[in-house]
Amino acid sequence: MAVQSVLPLFRSYMKLEGYVEHIVYRNEENGYSVLNLVSEGQEITVVGSFHYLSEGELLELTGSYGSHPVYGEQFQAESFQVKAPRDVLAIERYLGSGAVKGIGAALAARIVRRFGKDTFDIIEREPERLSEIKGISERKAREIGEQLEEKRELRQAMIFLQGYGISVNLSVKIYQRYGQEIFRIIKENPYRLADDMEGIGFRTADEIAKRVGIREDSDFRIRSGILYVLIQGGAEGHTCLPLPLLISKTIELLGGVSREAVEKHLMDLSIDRRLVQKQYIGANGEHQTFVFASSYYQAELFVAAMLHQLKLSMEVPDTQLQTRLCKVEELADIQLDAHQREAVEAAVKNGLLILTGGPGTGKTTTINAMIKYFELEGLEIFLAAPTGRAAKRMTEATGWEARTIHRMLELSGGPENTSGRAMFARNQDNPLEADVIIIDEMSMVDIFLMQALLKAVIPGTRLILVGDVNQLPSVGPGSVLQDMIASKAFPVVCLTRIFRQAAESDIIVNAHKINRGERVVLDNKSRDFFFLKRQEPNQILRVVLSLVQEKMPRYVHAEISDIQVLTPMRKGALGVESLNQMLQRYLNPPSKDKEEKEHGSGVLRVGDKVMQIRNNYQLEWEVRNRFGMAVDRGLGVFNGDMGIIRSINSFAEELTVEFDEGRMVSYSFKQLEELELAYAITVHKSQGSEYPAVVIPLLSGPRPLMNRNLLYTAVTRARSCVTLVGNAEVFQMMVENETEQKRYTGLSEAIRSYLPA
């Protein structure tokens, strides 16, 4: 019995040789492919993981036959070798397959007729002889020779890199960056990949280094580890880290490396200007050392200097100001309260102003009064916000065109480097031609976007920054709005009065209670704020689905796609990933009429709601008219932008998403890692957005994450209705938990350094 139970585990391996007739499917990330292979006159379906491969190539495969329940018999390749074509037919087939650019079937036939079995030797050693063939110039002959040499070198590099566990897609990018230098770099200092290449972090480089045999206490490894910890800090929102924390995290990351070695390399990196160490006086009065990656330090220093240059006093006679304000109130049919009036006066008298306040406190009315005042003065006014959704809201609220900051600065695409930051046509050499610039949702602006903005603003231009300082900070590094206010260096007007109309909304009333840490009554007697008490994840999931699919669209008169589920976490039963799988299954189920594409552990399907999860400054978008013709074009799709999949073309390997304002964006299948389902998103990703109705599942989570700041942000994303589903005790715990996740930044200190002693 024992022998019989073991026998099925053995597979009969065999060798198979043939040429690649057609590549049916290819996963660019891991190389998994489905091929049509012609062997001894028979066409065989082959599946397996292949290195860089072209149609027409001759393969020797090792593997076994198996049966697929849908596609039938297949040869499952375990390993393979690319062989040089041995006969003239195989040579002609390869050259005519399209593998070599500029050679078609007819030209391939003429080449092989002329050179026969020596064709490849001729191309490799004497490519200029190809010009003996009619239709091939000397230049084209050299290009053909270079192509074949490059393919041979690329294949060697692919095999070499995949031996270190690097994916096919990433291997191609690495080879394109370094060429034949890659062999030396991998063997001497693979950590250079982490410095130079986006998509390769320290951990990948470290794994390669272990396989190569580089010592754990290598100088390259320690330096790369320090920089990696700082970069990870940036991903968590920090622009710097306290020195003791940086050292302890580096030692933990590297394992077995001494504190002395880390401190030595910190000094070396400072001398090389890769990082900066600064001493600040802490809350306890003691000096504390903070360490910055150089780019973060320079960005904060530049922002601080430019803010001080913009901080000008404007001479305006008081009688003229008051007369004009009365005219504004009359024309706009509004009555400003004392704080709103103070804000407009400050905007007129100062080159730089910060206006802050919670929902319902009259920020929009105040902005409209400012716009009307400056309009009467005949000044050029620009309005902008960090995201498309926020800019659209600003346009609707003011009646003036508002753009994203990226569009206002005229995004011109991003550089191909590890910083991954945008390049803008508007900068010091080509500043914005405006007298007044008003930026809304400033809590979302990170240090690098602020740096880009200030490069394009000249002193004398009024800059008015509007935001809610109690919202979650920016996704990117920095805490710009909070640091500017904390520095006490600039005029700040804080609106606190909740106006009567806003006071009728329990969303606004309860948001302010949450912000003050007061107890919220959860009795469901409200028209726009509900709490449905459930204790089990499955119960919560059923209620969330019912709300999104049926109740909320009818209640707020909106489409299903306009109802947004917000959750604190990515993982877990009520995290983004689980919620999206469940909601996709019921809101956009599979159908023979809907194309779909495998993506990660699931699928993307026509009709799916999706989100861009990283800034891509090169992606092109276009707005089309009803005839399908482009009427507007631009660059850039940004982290948090949401849209609907409109088409999937498997033949062209392309997927099209429609984002806000009808912007159509085409993604190649290689770019799908930038998209994820967005029926549910994290609260952090919802910043700057407003939805007709929001559904928030709440059950449990890590205490540092489940705080007042996050709950306040989630609730204020809803325009007409917010419904929380889950444990009321967790809700109250979040109201009481005011411990925000601390961000280490140096902007407020940099601002203060420019103040008189």
Tab-separated table of C-alpha atoms in Angstrom, residues 5 14 43 90 112 168 188-189 195 217 266 285 308 332 342 358 378 564 592-593 604 616 630 659:
chain	number	residue	atom	x	y	z
A	5	SER	CA	0.556	5.737	-2.413
A	14	MET	CA	11.308	14.098	-20.905
A	43	GLU	CA	1.965	21.920	-32.738
A	90	ALA	CA	15.076	27.014	-38.906
A	112	VAL	CA	19.373	32.496	-46.161
A	168	VAL	CA	11.625	39.084	-15.839
A	188	GLU	CA	30.735	43.921	-6.468
A	189	ASN	CA	27.901	46.082	-5.096
A	195	ASP	CA	20.071	53.493	-4.955
A	217	ASP	CA	29.377	43.973	7.630
A	266	LEU	CA	26.607	57.928	9.267
A	285	GLY	CA	14.962	71.855	26.538
A	308	HIS	CA	9.777	84.147	4.338
A	332	ALA	CA	-22.081	88.659	-2.974
A	342	GLU	CA	-10.408	89.347	9.776
A	358	GLY	CA	-13.299	72.672	10.428
A	378	GLY	CA	-8.662	93.768	-11.213
A	564	GLN	CA	-17.665	55.036	-0.871
A	592	LYS	CA	-19.588	36.840	-20.738
A	593	ASP	CA	-20.147	40.433	-21.915
A	604	LEU	CA	-9.795	43.552	-12.997
A	616	ASN	CA	2.832	58.581	-12.507
A	630	ALA	CA	-9.683	64.110	-28.197
A	659	PHE	CA	-11.133	59.208	-14.349
